[in-house]
Structures are given as structure tokens and as C-alpha cells.
């Protein structure tokens, strides 16, 4: 059949392919449509093809442009399904391509959280305001993969692209045959006349169809008729990933290419004090060593290993850091921030102070939680290939934010945006790390000095772990008060630096006052509690922080749900019963998720007679209500996780097997952070440098995971992140059930051993 | 320096202590084998030497004097074009849709193939023991286990 090789070659040939006679189709016009990037560089005919850039048709058939970073979440497959569903493409021969960086691929769902409603509010009013935010998203024009937005972003847009193309192709066939379009059908890439069996392929019809005006909002198929959506489809990217043919940025090879690596200051914001590069420069295979600003060095060589060896051989003294050199000092700044004005108050109902003033102090439950900084530790260390010629920059890299990367490189080079060509490769993991442009900018700076020769910049694992935009550490102080069945008052203070402020210093992104990321996951929960106050405090440090899978919820899920478990235990309540009481009538979707996890786990309390402790947690993050139960037992080597249950509501399940994979992935990522993810400072430098001292979960630590998918939410949600937040407290709560020990600091292996 | 990779003899002009990983990737252009840690902690660089799984980031090329097999040569067929020609672990990987980002998967597949050649029907515990050196940050572990069982049955 030859399919495998074909898919592999076509999908992963990164260089842009000009298509002879290629035609791009479009739909989904706003009043002023964004130019179709597929029509640039003389591809197709700009005058006659209506907009929208999700399809290319040539002699080889249809290619679906899937302009999201494929970092393992299966988004290329999902986007192709959305188009194929409406366009009647043959899945066996489906082709996907990331496509160029373009504002035309702006993320319409990006601003939805800014609508000013709680995520659990699915009223018509809330959803119509959310729909309006799409205009702001278009204005921003940001092509971003993140925030679990791909499903809501693509759900209507991609189906519209498919439906609109199908209409124009059908009209083109009708014209050619002289029959009414309504009598025709489409099937597997062809228009068919059922009357006489006439058949024309989309390829044959493409040029004529391009002359037909495409409807902006074509009717979409009734979900009851869906053929692909709702099914577990084999992902087109998987065959190449089993034969070593998948191309990550690290794997790009270009004629005459050099290999480089970097050695950057291990103290953030601190430069070079003195350095000797002589020995390093004289090592075999070294082309040259250049300085990157005052922040470090790049070693350019003819082989990556030689570059890595020479980078280690550079003798350098670094300046001192502006922040305290060790963990104790850093965390002191967090503690001090509680004495400053809050960065924001993110929930306020009732009168918390009055509620606490009214009771005996022994009724007040108080606790402090702590979490460390964390690295993303994507499996592929940061990498990019750059080539700089007089009028043009080409960058091959795994970019979660290709337009942002393009704009920052263009600004650095003093070139126009259309002189910078981003070729987005597959990502060896993203988790938010590859939303940053630092490594791409660096590759540009290096390639500027290689006289037009392309250069591949590969970071060592050590550079990667010690130069991240970390998940910030946090301290949370909570006070609570119980009624008989649920909390009556909750007062939370969370200290964690503002990610938006850190971002605004390196990217064209404003820091807009209060940063709700500090509190998301403690705030925004469907808590029907009479008195609530949630305040955030933002210590400022020069340690770079960024978006780490599930962002603020990655620690607030732990904080909120551990504390809920403490409150339940205080009154000897079952945590699931208390959760259902706390949800009240705020969210039926949430209630059903909790009931579902109770059902699939056969929950009958946290303590089991057979030496099993069970922990429950529920977090609403990125719009997805997610509840988990984790079972643990004690062995002579420490705590063992025996089983994990998860119920999640995604609104509409596009590809169930892939949703399960994403949820499992999120859970495992969360549990790595819960158990062993750690990052500490000494001498102003990150101590952890590789997987020996910053470990992640391995196969023997991961038990069977049962995932139940629900579809009660009227809005479709993403699934990349929601699995992560509740996994951490579910584990800590299970350990409490098993041992009676309440662990309030991560990673848990500082306090208890694990298998 | 001489070496044999996927049945082909090569002559490379490199230092004797250059790890096999970088000879494969940068000198021979076999980029299916990945760099993840460089210190034998992640398994992304796993290849076979005489059928045994080894960490190519720790193996100086001078010591790589057996028959080296990389992911590109695992199927043993020049024509990886058809699924039918793939190694049974690769087929099982596709059946179970194991990979996510895919970056660790060459190493996982090489480790799994080596496990099955020494233990044709491994238990869950055998799989866990043999695969514990292969990190996957995407968390594909439950499907890896299932796929190894499927591949074991296919080989029986
Ligand atoms: S790169 Fe060899 S074990 Fe990680
Ligand atoms: S599939 Fe991404 S690291 Fe394993």
C-alpha cells in the first residue's frame, strides 16, 4: 500500500512546498477577512480564491492545514477530523501540515476566560459574552497552542472550512455536469452523481471551485450524522513516530548545516564577570565561540557533541543574582509579600471577617501549603535551526506561539514580519515551555554570525532544566469554618509571583493589573459557600516564570482540594458527600462528574479495611470539570499508587481514545510534580540539572487509570490540562487516608517514601 | 573508526570517545535515536548492540563494535512503507496508538523489542522492570504496557 512512507514523507517534509496548480479554500469570513497565508509566495490565485487557509488541494489530493503545535496531544489529528467530517475526506489518505506562522490562524478561544464569568456559569448570557470575545481574539491575532483551547478554537472554524469547501466543490461539479447541485453527493474526496455514477475528484474540481464564492457560515452537519467525530480515529502522526521518521526541530538537517549549543548564565539576569574561552575554542571541530549579549556563549561546531564538550570547557565567572541566593531567602520574599497590598481579590462573597469573628477559635481550621518551582522538562530539550541571509530569516522550531516567535525575531533583526519564515516542526513535548521564544531568538542570534550557513542549536538537558520559565513556587494560607455538611467560610491568601508580569518583560504582552493566574483553581471553583474571600499576593523576583501545564491550577488544585479534605475530616464527613453539598446547585455538570467518579471507583469512604487509602479531589480548570479518586497502599519500599479513576466532562467528545490519552498524560504529569518534581536554589543557581536529581514518574509507578468521559457541558472544552490539577490533591488525600499524615508541602517525597 | 549500523558498514572520522548517539545523529544522519539526558537516565537514546538494549549516549563509538541496530533498522526490512513489514512492537504501538509527542518512543520501542527477545511473554512486573529506565514525559505508560502484551502475543 505504501501509505506509511508516503504519510511520513509528506507530513514531515518541513520545507515549504510550493504546489503546482495548488488551490486554497476558505470560509469563515469576518467582515474584513485576514489574508490567506497559503496564497502568499505565488501559491494559487489571490484574486479568485476566497479566504481561509485550512486546505490545500493539488494533484496528490487534499492537505488539511492544522496550524496548532503538535506536541503529543493529537491536535493535528483532531483538526483533520473536523475538516474531514464536513468535507468527506478519506481518512486512509488524510494528510496534515502545520502551515506557516500567520495571524490568520488566530486563536478564537484565547480571550474566553476574560469574559468575566465563572467557568461553571454556562448561562446563555455568559456564553454570548464569551462569543463576543472572539472579536478581541481576532484583533490580537495570536496563533497560540495552549490553555487547553484547541478544541473550542477549532470546533466551529475547522468544520466550517470543510463545509464551505464541500459546497463550492459540489457547485463546481454541478456546473460541469449541468445538473442541480442538490442532486449530488460527496464521498472520500469525490463529488458523485448518484443518478449516473459520474464521479470527479476534488483535485479535478479544485480550480473551478476556487472561482465560486464560498459561504461565510455554511450550515454544519447534525452531530447525529457524524462519521469521524466522536470516534477514536487512528492519528496520522503515529506511524512516523514508531519508525524514527518523525521530525522534531532537533532532527532537522540542512545542507552545510553547523551544530551549536549554548552556555548561559545560571543566575537569572546576571551576566558574565570574566571568562576564558581559549581552551574551549581550540577543541576539535569547533568553528567559533561567540558571546550572546552579556548573558552567555554559543559554541558553533561541526557536531553537537563537540559543541557540548567545548561549552563545558569554557571558564567563566558569573555575576551575582539580584534575588536571594538560596531557597530560604527566596521563600522569605514570598512570606513578606503577605504583608503587602494584595495583587488582587479574586473571590469575595459574604463577610469572611465577620464569619470568623463570630466563632470560638477551636472551630477555625487553618493550614499553610507550599509548592516549589518546577521545570517543564519536555523530553526534547530546547532546539531550533536558523538560517539568516540578507533579506530573509528561516527558523525551524517547535513553536507553541509561531506568530509571537516570528514577531520577536523580526523585531530583533529589524526586518519585516514577512521576511521571517517560521517552519513549525513537531514538538518533543511542550507543556507551555515552547510558548516561549527564547531559544528561537537565540538561534537567530547565532545564525546571524555564520555567513548564511544554517545552524542547529541544541541545548543540553542541563541548560534546559536550569534555564526554564518555571512554574512559580507558592505559599497558600487558608482558614475555614464548617457547617454540618459543608464549609460555611473560606479565606484564602496565596502568594506567588505574577506570570503575566514576568511575561510582559519578555514578550509584547501587557501585564493587566491583578493576575488571576495566582489564584485560579482556588478561585473560580463552584463553591456554594456563604463567605468566601480569595486574595493573591505577588512577590517580585528576577527568576523567570511561565505557563506550566495547568498554570495556576497546577498548585491551586492541590491547595483548595487538600484543604477541603481537611475541612471534611474535621467534621468527620465523607469528602465526596461534602463536595456534592458544596457544589449545591451551582453546577449540575460538576455534580454529575463527581457522581460519576464515585460510581466508577465504587467509592464507599476514604478508609478501606484492606490497607488501602483513597483520596478524592475535584477541580474545574480550563472549563472542564474533573474529578479523581486515587487508591494507595503501603509497601516496604513506600507508598504505592494502586489505581486511579477520573471522570471529566468535555462537552463534546471528539476523539475518545485521544481524550483518555490526554487525561492520563495530565494525571501522570501532575503526579510527577506531586511526588518528586522539585527545583531549589543555591548560590543563585538552580540546583537540579538532569533527570537524576529531578525525576519524573516512570512506568512502574503508574497504575491502571480508568477514565470516564461525560458530555453534559454545553460548551466544548479542551483536555490538555484539566487532568493535572486534581491528581496532586487526590494523591495527598489518599496518603492522609492511609497514614493519617496530612502533607501540605510538595514534593511529597520530602516527607514520605514512594515505590 | 569502523562501525556497522542496521547491517551497513560505515567508516567515520571521529574521536574514539564520541558517544555512539552523536555519531548516529550528526555523522550518519540517523536522527530516529534521540538525546534526552546524556547521562543514562532517560532511555531516549536506546539502540541495540548485538540485540541487547544499550544507552547510546553512554557508549563510546570505539566500544560500539558489535552489530548496531537503531529504530530505523528495527523492522529489519528496507521497506518500512507497509505496516506489515514493521517489527511486531511497532505494529502493536500503532494498534494501541501509544505515542503522544513521540520523542521518547524510539527508545521505548528499542527497549520493548529487546525485552521481548529475552522474555517472550513478560508479565506486567517484567515490563515495569525492563522499561523503568525509559522516561516518557507525556505519560504513555499504560499504553506501552498494553502494546507490549499485544506484541508478545503476536510473537507467540
Ligand atoms: S540520552 Fe541516553 S539515557 Fe538519556
Ligand atoms: S511520547 Fe512524549 S515523551 Fe514519551
mmCIF file of C-alpha atoms in Angstrom, chain A residues 203-468:
data_model
loop_
_atom_site.group_PDB
_atom_site.id
_atom_site.type_symbol
_atom_site.label_atom_id
_atom_site.label_comp_id
_atom_site.label_asym_id
_atom_site.label_seq_id
_atom_site.Cartn_x
_atom_site.Cartn_y
_atom_site.Cartn_z
ATOM 1 C CA UNK A 203 -8.381 17.636 -7.313
ATOM 2 C CA UNK A 204 -10.122 17.784 -10.669
ATOM 3 C CA UNK A 205 -12.653 20.298 -9.377
ATOM 4 C CA UNK A 206 -10.347 22.494 -7.316
ATOM 5 C CA UNK A 207 -9.550 25.199 -9.852
ATOM 6 C CA UNK A 208 -13.183 25.693 -10.880
ATOM 7 C CA UNK A 209 -14.330 25.626 -7.269
ATOM 8 C CA UNK A 210 -11.900 28.389 -6.406
ATOM 9 C CA UNK A 211 -13.899 30.728 -8.640
ATOM 10 C CA UNK A 212 -17.069 30.156 -6.677
ATOM 11 C CA UNK A 213 -17.736 32.434 -3.730
ATOM 12 C CA UNK A 214 -17.571 30.425 -0.550
ATOM 13 C CA UNK A 215 -20.280 30.990 2.031
ATOM 14 C CA UNK A 216 -19.003 32.537 5.237
ATOM 15 C CA UNK A 217 -21.146 30.487 7.577
ATOM 16 C CA UNK A 218 -22.055 27.287 5.809
ATOM 17 C CA UNK A 219 -24.557 25.014 7.502
ATOM 18 C CA UNK A 220 -22.865 22.310 9.531
ATOM 19 C CA UNK A 221 -23.912 18.701 9.774
ATOM 20 C CA UNK A 222 -26.093 17.447 12.566
ATOM 21 C CA UNK A 223 -23.850 15.661 15.072
ATOM 22 C CA UNK A 224 -26.165 12.660 14.761
ATOM 23 C CA UNK A 225 -24.728 12.170 11.256
ATOM 24 C CA UNK A 226 -21.075 12.394 12.253
ATOM 25 C CA UNK A 227 -18.886 9.707 10.815
ATOM 26 C CA UNK A 228 -15.471 10.614 12.228
ATOM 27 C CA UNK A 229 -16.179 12.961 15.109
ATOM 28 C CA UNK A 230 -16.945 11.040 18.252
ATOM 29 C CA UNK A 231 -14.923 8.051 17.014
ATOM 30 C CA UNK A 232 -11.420 7.079 18.052
ATOM 31 C CA UNK A 233 -9.532 7.701 14.830
ATOM 32 C CA UNK A 234 -6.004 6.456 14.167
ATOM 33 C CA UNK A 235 -3.774 9.512 14.382
ATOM 34 C CA UNK A 236 -1.916 10.319 11.155
ATOM 35 C CA UNK A 237 1.208 11.325 13.094
ATOM 36 C CA UNK A 238 1.656 7.985 14.814
ATOM 37 C CA UNK A 239 3.164 5.703 12.138
ATOM 38 C CA UNK A 240 6.138 8.044 11.658
ATOM 39 C CA UNK A 241 6.634 8.140 15.417
ATOM 40 C CA UNK A 242 7.102 4.373 15.510
ATOM 41 C CA UNK A 243 9.771 4.177 12.816
ATOM 42 C CA UNK A 244 12.001 7.056 13.862
ATOM 43 C CA UNK A 245 10.856 9.222 10.979
ATOM 44 C CA UNK A 246 9.021 11.920 12.912
ATOM 45 C CA UNK A 247 10.970 15.149 12.621
ATOM 46 C CA UNK A 248 11.469 17.348 15.625
ATOM 47 C CA UNK A 249 13.473 20.554 15.405
ATOM 48 C CA UNK A 250 16.436 18.595 16.779
ATOM 49 C CA UNK A 251 16.242 16.321 13.749
ATOM 50 C CA UNK A 252 16.315 18.927 11.004
ATOM 51 C CA UNK A 253 19.276 18.508 8.695
ATOM 52 C CA UNK A 254 20.094 21.050 6.045
ATOM 53 C CA UNK A 255 22.944 21.160 3.540
ATOM 54 C CA UNK A 256 26.059 22.746 5.009
ATOM 55 C CA UNK A 257 24.488 22.956 8.457
ATOM 56 C CA UNK A 258 26.534 23.748 11.574
ATOM 57 C CA UNK A 259 25.812 22.412 15.067
ATOM 58 C CA UNK A 260 25.761 24.676 18.075
ATOM 59 C CA UNK A 261 24.959 24.730 21.735
ATOM 60 C CA UNK A 262 24.860 27.388 24.430
ATOM 61 C CA UNK A 263 26.238 28.025 27.877
ATOM 62 C CA UNK A 264 24.127 30.682 29.542
ATOM 63 C CA UNK A 265 24.375 32.369 32.911
ATOM 64 C CA UNK A 266 22.963 30.077 35.561
ATOM 65 C CA UNK A 267 21.920 33.139 37.548
ATOM 66 C CA UNK A 268 18.882 34.777 36.002
ATOM 67 C CA UNK A 269 19.551 38.318 34.915
ATOM 68 C CA UNK A 270 23.214 38.096 35.955
ATOM 69 C CA UNK A 271 25.887 38.461 33.295
ATOM 70 C CA UNK A 272 29.441 37.396 32.623
ATOM 71 C CA UNK A 273 32.006 38.728 35.076
ATOM 72 C CA UNK A 274 35.087 37.209 33.468
ATOM 73 C CA UNK A 275 35.622 34.425 31.010
ATOM 74 C CA UNK A 276 38.249 32.440 29.144
ATOM 75 C CA UNK A 277 37.116 30.694 26.001
ATOM 76 C CA UNK A 278 40.569 29.919 24.599
ATOM 77 C CA UNK A 279 40.828 26.272 25.614
ATOM 78 C CA UNK A 280 37.291 25.619 24.500
ATOM 79 C CA UNK A 281 37.810 27.303 21.143
ATOM 80 C CA UNK A 282 40.854 25.151 20.448
ATOM 81 C CA UNK A 283 38.976 21.890 20.896
ATOM 82 C CA UNK A 284 38.410 19.665 17.849
ATOM 83 C CA UNK A 285 35.641 20.584 15.467
ATOM 84 C CA UNK A 286 34.962 23.990 16.985
ATOM 85 C CA UNK A 287 34.173 26.643 14.407
ATOM 86 C CA UNK A 288 33.927 29.510 16.853
ATOM 87 C CA UNK A 289 32.626 30.671 20.176
ATOM 88 C CA UNK A 290 30.508 33.780 20.280
ATOM 89 C CA UNK A 291 29.138 35.802 23.125
ATOM 90 C CA UNK A 292 25.375 36.229 23.359
ATOM 91 C CA UNK A 293 24.962 39.668 24.841
ATOM 92 C CA UNK A 294 26.373 39.538 28.337
ATOM 93 C CA UNK A 295 24.294 36.501 29.190
ATOM 94 C CA UNK A 296 26.417 33.662 27.913
ATOM 95 C CA UNK A 297 28.079 31.928 24.998
ATOM 96 C CA UNK A 298 27.264 29.941 21.920
ATOM 97 C CA UNK A 299 29.654 27.299 20.687
ATOM 98 C CA UNK A 300 29.457 26.622 16.971
ATOM 99 C CA UNK A 301 30.909 23.324 15.777
ATOM 100 C CA UNK A 302 30.599 20.593 13.207
ATOM 101 C CA UNK A 303 28.981 18.122 15.591
ATOM 102 C CA UNK A 304 26.658 18.609 18.582
ATOM 103 C CA UNK A 305 28.743 16.548 20.981
ATOM 104 C CA UNK A 306 31.873 18.534 20.185
ATOM 105 C CA UNK A 307 29.927 21.721 20.832
ATOM 106 C CA UNK A 308 28.657 20.361 24.158
ATOM 107 C CA UNK A 309 32.191 19.381 25.237
ATOM 108 C CA UNK A 310 33.583 22.789 24.386
ATOM 109 C CA UNK A 311 30.709 24.599 26.136
ATOM 110 C CA UNK A 312 31.636 22.744 29.315
ATOM 111 C CA UNK A 313 35.257 23.764 28.862
ATOM 112 C CA UNK A 314 34.539 27.498 28.870
ATOM 113 C CA UNK A 315 35.966 29.041 32.045
ATOM 114 C CA UNK A 316 33.582 31.658 33.344
ATOM 115 C CA UNK A 317 32.700 33.593 36.479
ATOM 116 C CA UNK A 318 29.164 34.887 36.585
ATOM 117 C CA UNK A 319 27.876 37.986 38.305
ATOM 118 C CA UNK A 320 25.744 37.632 41.422
ATOM 119 C CA UNK A 321 21.987 37.339 41.100
ATOM 120 C CA UNK A 322 19.620 40.113 42.159
ATOM 121 C CA UNK A 323 17.417 37.717 44.145
ATOM 122 C CA UNK A 324 18.370 35.864 47.349
ATOM 123 C CA UNK A 325 20.836 33.076 46.574
ATOM 124 C CA UNK A 326 19.072 30.187 48.265
ATOM 125 C CA UNK A 327 15.622 28.767 48.829
ATOM 126 C CA UNK A 328 15.239 30.062 52.355
ATOM 127 C CA UNK A 329 15.863 33.627 51.207
ATOM 128 C CA UNK A 330 13.617 33.283 48.185
ATOM 129 C CA UNK A 331 10.737 31.874 50.184
ATOM 130 C CA UNK A 332 11.188 34.653 52.720
ATOM 131 C CA UNK A 333 10.228 37.094 49.951
ATOM 132 C CA UNK A 334 7.061 35.092 49.461
ATOM 133 C CA UNK A 335 6.288 35.275 53.160
ATOM 134 C CA UNK A 336 6.980 39.006 53.226
ATOM 135 C CA UNK A 337 4.553 39.557 50.373
ATOM 136 C CA UNK A 338 1.659 38.631 52.661
ATOM 137 C CA UNK A 339 2.360 41.937 54.422
ATOM 138 C CA UNK A 340 1.978 43.959 51.244
ATOM 139 C CA UNK A 341 -1.201 45.047 49.477
ATOM 140 C CA UNK A 342 -2.824 42.144 47.649
ATOM 141 C CA UNK A 343 -2.249 41.883 43.903
ATOM 142 C CA UNK A 344 -5.951 41.148 43.634
ATOM 143 C CA UNK A 345 -9.025 39.817 45.368
ATOM 144 C CA UNK A 346 -10.333 37.053 43.168
ATOM 145 C CA UNK A 347 -13.453 35.975 45.044
ATOM 146 C CA UNK A 348 -15.478 37.852 47.581
ATOM 147 C CA UNK A 349 -18.878 36.809 48.880
ATOM 148 C CA UNK A 350 -20.471 37.313 52.252
ATOM 149 C CA UNK A 351 -18.332 38.680 55.048
ATOM 150 C CA UNK A 352 -15.437 36.445 55.903
ATOM 151 C CA UNK A 353 -14.112 38.563 58.767
ATOM 152 C CA UNK A 354 -17.477 38.642 60.447
ATOM 153 C CA UNK A 355 -17.933 34.899 60.000
ATOM 154 C CA UNK A 356 -14.667 34.161 61.774
ATOM 155 C CA UNK A 357 -15.226 36.800 64.479
ATOM 156 C CA UNK A 358 -18.410 35.032 65.469
ATOM 157 C CA UNK A 359 -16.945 31.663 66.473
ATOM 158 C CA UNK A 360 -14.675 30.031 69.017
ATOM 159 C CA UNK A 361 -11.126 29.778 67.795
ATOM 160 C CA UNK A 362 -11.153 25.974 68.032
ATOM 161 C CA UNK A 363 -13.760 25.897 65.288
ATOM 162 C CA UNK A 364 -11.398 27.605 62.872
ATOM 163 C CA UNK A 365 -9.414 25.304 60.632
ATOM 164 C CA UNK A 366 -6.171 26.848 59.443
ATOM 165 C CA UNK A 367 -3.385 25.493 57.278
ATOM 166 C CA UNK A 368 -0.434 26.592 55.177
ATOM 167 C CA UNK A 369 0.546 24.889 51.922
ATOM 168 C CA UNK A 370 3.772 25.159 49.963
ATOM 169 C CA UNK A 371 4.811 24.149 46.471
ATOM 170 C CA UNK A 372 8.211 24.555 44.785
ATOM 171 C CA UNK A 373 9.300 25.998 41.472
ATOM 172 C CA UNK A 374 9.080 23.426 38.681
ATOM 173 C CA UNK A 375 10.742 22.936 35.319
ATOM 174 C CA UNK A 376 8.720 21.779 32.302
ATOM 175 C CA UNK A 377 11.350 19.180 31.403
ATOM 176 C CA UNK A 378 9.982 18.388 27.979
ATOM 177 C CA UNK A 379 11.513 15.184 26.681
ATOM 178 C CA UNK A 380 13.213 17.055 23.838
ATOM 179 C CA UNK A 381 15.474 19.796 25.202
ATOM 180 C CA UNK A 382 15.044 23.204 23.580
ATOM 181 C CA UNK A 383 16.200 23.307 19.987
ATOM 182 C CA UNK A 384 15.919 25.366 16.842
ATOM 183 C CA UNK A 385 17.523 25.603 13.433
ATOM 184 C CA UNK A 386 18.095 29.013 11.915
ATOM 185 C CA UNK A 387 19.363 30.342 8.631
ATOM 186 C CA UNK A 388 19.930 34.029 8.099
ATOM 187 C CA UNK A 389 20.536 35.545 4.696
ATOM 188 C CA UNK A 390 20.424 39.140 3.608
ATOM 189 C CA UNK A 391 16.667 39.501 3.261
ATOM 190 C CA UNK A 392 15.329 36.504 4.945
ATOM 191 C CA UNK A 393 15.333 34.508 8.149
ATOM 192 C CA UNK A 394 14.211 30.895 8.258
ATOM 193 C CA UNK A 395 13.578 29.195 11.564
ATOM 194 C CA UNK A 396 12.700 25.557 12.104
ATOM 195 C CA UNK A 397 11.436 25.075 15.586
ATOM 196 C CA UNK A 398 8.680 23.594 17.690
ATOM 197 C CA UNK A 399 6.701 26.722 18.464
ATOM 198 C CA UNK A 400 3.534 26.909 20.533
ATOM 199 C CA UNK A 401 3.358 30.560 19.551
ATOM 200 C CA UNK A 402 4.680 30.866 15.982
ATOM 201 C CA UNK A 403 3.382 34.377 15.319
ATOM 202 C CA UNK A 404 4.850 35.623 18.596
ATOM 203 C CA UNK A 405 8.178 33.999 17.763
ATOM 204 C CA UNK A 406 8.091 35.495 14.276
ATOM 205 C CA UNK A 407 7.344 38.981 15.577
ATOM 206 C CA UNK A 408 10.056 38.882 18.218
ATOM 207 C CA UNK A 409 12.666 37.642 15.743
ATOM 208 C CA UNK A 410 11.613 40.255 13.200
ATOM 209 C CA UNK A 411 11.933 42.985 15.829
ATOM 210 C CA UNK A 412 15.365 41.738 16.883
ATOM 211 C CA UNK A 413 16.530 41.649 13.268
ATOM 212 C CA UNK A 414 14.943 44.928 12.226
ATOM 213 C CA UNK A 415 13.163 43.098 9.440
ATOM 214 C CA UNK A 416 9.525 42.969 8.479
ATOM 215 C CA UNK A 417 7.368 40.112 9.672
ATOM 216 C CA UNK A 418 7.039 38.611 6.233
ATOM 217 C CA UNK A 419 10.814 38.250 5.962
ATOM 218 C CA UNK A 420 10.764 35.833 8.879
ATOM 219 C CA UNK A 421 9.650 32.328 7.973
ATOM 220 C CA UNK A 422 8.754 30.015 10.811
ATOM 221 C CA UNK A 423 8.650 26.317 9.962
ATOM 222 C CA UNK A 424 6.900 24.711 12.883
ATOM 223 C CA UNK A 425 8.150 21.178 13.420
ATOM 224 C CA UNK A 426 6.750 18.544 15.708
ATOM 225 C CA UNK A 427 7.419 19.313 19.374
ATOM 226 C CA UNK A 428 9.122 16.825 21.655
ATOM 227 C CA UNK A 429 6.773 17.968 24.397
ATOM 228 C CA UNK A 430 5.563 21.495 25.049
ATOM 229 C CA UNK A 431 3.624 21.824 28.327
ATOM 230 C CA UNK A 432 3.882 25.607 27.941
ATOM 231 C CA UNK A 433 7.672 25.748 27.634
ATOM 232 C CA UNK A 434 7.599 26.064 23.871
ATOM 233 C CA UNK A 435 5.264 29.066 24.053
ATOM 234 C CA UNK A 436 8.452 30.999 24.804
ATOM 235 C CA UNK A 437 10.622 32.450 22.052
ATOM 236 C CA UNK A 438 13.989 32.475 23.842
ATOM 237 C CA UNK A 439 15.584 29.508 22.090
ATOM 238 C CA UNK A 440 14.372 30.636 18.660
ATOM 239 C CA UNK A 441 15.698 34.153 19.220
ATOM 240 C CA UNK A 442 18.971 32.659 20.318
ATOM 241 C CA UNK A 443 19.173 30.506 17.176
ATOM 242 C CA UNK A 444 18.648 33.652 15.127
ATOM 243 C CA UNK A 445 21.410 35.482 17.019
ATOM 244 C CA UNK A 446 23.781 32.601 16.384
ATOM 245 C CA UNK A 447 22.892 32.097 12.729
ATOM 246 C CA UNK A 448 23.448 35.788 12.121
ATOM 247 C CA UNK A 449 27.120 35.042 12.612
ATOM 248 C CA UNK A 450 27.536 32.041 10.343
ATOM 249 C CA UNK A 451 27.586 33.826 6.981
ATOM 250 C CA UNK A 452 24.374 32.348 5.685
ATOM 251 C CA UNK A 453 25.062 28.792 6.781
ATOM 252 C CA UNK A 454 22.197 27.158 8.653
ATOM 253 C CA UNK A 455 22.905 26.272 12.244
ATOM 254 C CA UNK A 456 21.155 23.883 14.565
ATOM 255 C CA UNK A 457 21.136 24.950 18.189
ATOM 256 C CA UNK A 458 20.656 22.079 20.637
ATOM 257 C CA UNK A 459 20.504 22.668 24.365
ATOM 258 C CA UNK A 460 21.909 20.152 26.772
ATOM 259 C CA UNK A 461 19.452 18.760 29.318
ATOM 260 C CA UNK A 462 21.346 20.725 31.941
ATOM 261 C CA UNK A 463 20.817 24.028 30.118
ATOM 262 C CA UNK A 464 17.186 23.123 29.586
ATOM 263 C CA UNK A 465 16.427 22.375 33.227
ATOM 264 C CA UNK A 466 18.386 25.346 34.505
ATOM 265 C CA UNK A 467 17.021 27.886 32.009
ATOM 266 C CA UNK A 468 13.334 27.419 32.061
#
